[in-house]
PDB file of C-alpha atoms in Angstrom:
ATOM      1  CA  UNK A   5      80.985 103.466 105.587  1.00 59.00           C
ATOM      2  CA  UNK A   6      80.745 104.397 101.400  1.00 75.00           C
ATOM      3  CA  UNK A   7      83.627 106.326 101.604  1.00 83.00           C
ATOM      4  CA  UNK A   8      85.993 108.114  99.014  1.00 87.00           C
ATOM      5  CA  UNK A   9      88.642 106.447  99.081  1.00 87.00           C
ATOM      6  CA  UNK A  10      86.893 103.011  99.422  1.00 88.00           C
ATOM      7  CA  UNK A  11      85.096 103.558  96.162  1.00 89.00           C
ATOM      8  CA  UNK A  12      88.265 104.997  94.796  1.00 89.00           C
ATOM      9  CA  UNK A  13      89.760 101.431  95.225  1.00 90.00           C
ATOM     10  CA  UNK A  14      86.722  99.277  94.053  1.00 90.00           C
ATOM     11  CA  UNK A  15      87.486 101.259  90.912  1.00 91.00           C
ATOM     12  CA  UNK A  16      90.824 100.973  90.501  1.00 90.00           C
ATOM     13  CA  UNK A  17      90.744  97.374  91.260  1.00 92.00           C
ATOM     14  CA  UNK A  18      87.680  97.006  88.644  1.00 93.00           C
ATOM     15  CA  UNK A  19      89.531  99.047  85.827  1.00 92.00           C
ATOM     16  CA  UNK A  20      92.383  96.706  85.812  1.00 93.00           C
ATOM     17  CA  UNK A  21      90.057  93.537  86.215  1.00 94.00           C
ATOM     18  CA  UNK A  22      90.780  92.492  90.181  1.00 93.00           C
ATOM     19  CA  UNK A  23      87.212  91.622  91.349  1.00 94.00           C
ATOM     20  CA  UNK A  24      85.664  93.643  94.207  1.00 92.00           C
ATOM     21  CA  UNK A  25      83.017  91.980  96.054  1.00 90.00           C
ATOM     22  CA  UNK A  26      81.321  93.487  99.173  1.00 89.00           C
ATOM     23  CA  UNK A  27      80.365  91.570 102.497  1.00 91.00           C
ATOM     24  CA  UNK A  28      79.934  91.074 105.691  1.00 94.00           C
ATOM     25  CA  UNK A  29      82.683  89.922 107.807  1.00 92.00           C
ATOM     26  CA  UNK A  30      82.856  86.990 109.917  1.00 94.00           C
ATOM     27  CA  UNK A  31      85.255  86.036 113.168  1.00 92.00           C
ATOM     28  CA  UNK A  32      85.775  82.957 111.378  1.00 95.00           C
ATOM     29  CA  UNK A  33      86.720  85.003 107.434  1.00 95.00           C
ATOM     30  CA  UNK A  34      89.392  87.322 109.913  1.00 93.00           C
ATOM     31  CA  UNK A  35      91.009  83.792 111.057  1.00 93.00           C
ATOM     32  CA  UNK A  36      91.374  82.863 107.771  1.00 94.00           C
ATOM     33  CA  UNK A  37      92.600  85.832 105.969  1.00 92.00           C
ATOM     34  CA  UNK A  38      96.078  86.206 105.359  1.00 91.00           C
ATOM     35  CA  UNK A  39      95.743  90.650 105.001  1.00 92.00           C
ATOM     36  CA  UNK A  40      93.771  92.566 105.933  1.00 92.00           C
ATOM     37  CA  UNK A  41      93.054  96.282 104.983  1.00 90.00           C
ATOM     38  CA  UNK A  42      91.664  99.657 106.137  1.00 89.00           C
ATOM     39  CA  UNK A  43      91.210 102.752 103.576  1.00 87.00           C
ATOM     40  CA  UNK A  44      91.053 106.727 105.107  1.00 85.00           C
ATOM     41  CA  UNK A  45      91.351 109.414 102.754  1.00 81.00           C
ATOM     42  CA  UNK A  46      93.750 110.396 105.356  1.00 83.00           C
ATOM     43  CA  UNK A  47      95.703 108.218 104.621  1.00 83.00           C
ATOM     44  CA  UNK A  48      94.500 106.064 101.960  1.00 84.00           C
ATOM     45  CA  UNK A  49      95.299 101.895 102.332  1.00 86.00           C
ATOM     46  CA  UNK A  50      96.170 100.941 105.803  1.00 87.00           C
ATOM     47  CA  UNK A  51      97.256  97.366 105.910  1.00 89.00           C
ATOM     48  CA  UNK A  52      96.391  95.567 109.631  1.00 92.00           C
ATOM     49  CA  UNK A  53      99.018  94.545 111.382  1.00 93.00           C
ATOM     50  CA  UNK A  54      97.211  93.411 114.516  1.00 94.00           C
ATOM     51  CA  UNK A  55      93.923  92.832 115.703  1.00 92.00           C
ATOM     52  CA  UNK A  56      93.149  91.519 118.922  1.00 92.00           C
ATOM     53  CA  UNK A  57      94.924  88.401 119.365  1.00 92.00           C
ATOM     54  CA  UNK A  58      95.071  88.164 115.313  1.00 93.00           C
ATOM     55  CA  UNK A  59      98.691  89.269 113.611  1.00 93.00           C
ATOM     56  CA  UNK A  60      98.886  90.353 109.992  1.00 92.00           C
ATOM     57  CA  UNK A  61     101.419  91.263 107.596  1.00 87.00           C
ATOM     58  CA  UNK A  62     101.405  93.179 104.546  1.00 81.00           C
ATOM     59  CA  UNK A  63     101.922  90.596 101.790  1.00 86.00           C
ATOM     60  CA  UNK A  64     101.943  90.915  97.657  1.00 89.00           C
ATOM     61  CA  UNK A  65      98.430  92.097  97.250  1.00 89.00           C
ATOM     62  CA  UNK A  66      98.965  95.064  99.891  1.00 87.00           C
ATOM     63  CA  UNK A  67     101.588  96.479  98.188  1.00 88.00           C
ATOM     64  CA  UNK A  68     100.082  96.314  94.534  1.00 90.00           C
ATOM     65  CA  UNK A  69      97.224  97.723  95.850  1.00 90.00           C
ATOM     66  CA  UNK A  70      98.912 100.413  97.256  1.00 88.00           C
ATOM     67  CA  UNK A  71     100.781 100.616  93.732  1.00 88.00           C
ATOM     68  CA  UNK A  72      97.246 100.538  92.010  1.00 89.00           C
ATOM     69  CA  UNK A  73      96.427 104.139  94.228  1.00 87.00           C
ATOM     70  CA  UNK A  74      99.262 105.152  93.969  1.00 87.00           C
ATOM     71  CA  UNK A  75      99.325 105.579  90.080  1.00 87.00           C
ATOM     72  CA  UNK A  76      96.204 106.411  90.288  1.00 84.00           C
ATOM     73  CA  UNK A  77      96.800 109.653  92.058  1.00 83.00           C
ATOM     74  CA  UNK A  78      96.577 108.577  95.597  1.00 81.00           C
ATOM     75  CA  UNK A  79      99.805 110.370  97.289  1.00 78.00           C
ATOM     76  CA  UNK A  80      99.151 108.589 100.372  1.00 76.00           C
ATOM     77  CA  UNK A  81      99.876 105.155  98.816  1.00 77.00           C
ATOM     78  CA  UNK A  82     103.524 106.372  97.159  1.00 71.00           C
ATOM     79  CA  UNK A  83     105.381 105.358 100.255  1.00 64.00           C
ATOM     80  CA  UNK A  84     104.042 101.859 101.006  1.00 61.00           C
ATOM     81  CA  UNK A  85     104.189 101.255  97.309  1.00 57.00           C
ATOM     82  CA  UNK A  86     107.432 100.806  96.719  1.00 57.00           C
ATOM     83  CA  UNK A  87     109.545  97.975  96.790  1.00 50.00           C
TER      84      UNK A  87
END
């Protein structure tokens, strides 16, 4: 879904030189992922902790994106952006 928060995240990343690509995610890609994130206008950026049997934990990239969104006025990300 091409949502508002998704687009805001893409625009924010591109503004600081973070490469953004869009693709269909396969199960193998999820198995190899170190972080998985969701976006939504209600909560901003949400790190996924479990997906079925897979376990993830927020790492530095999640925190970096939360800080970036918080700087760009997404108040939902302010609490998660702090270290």
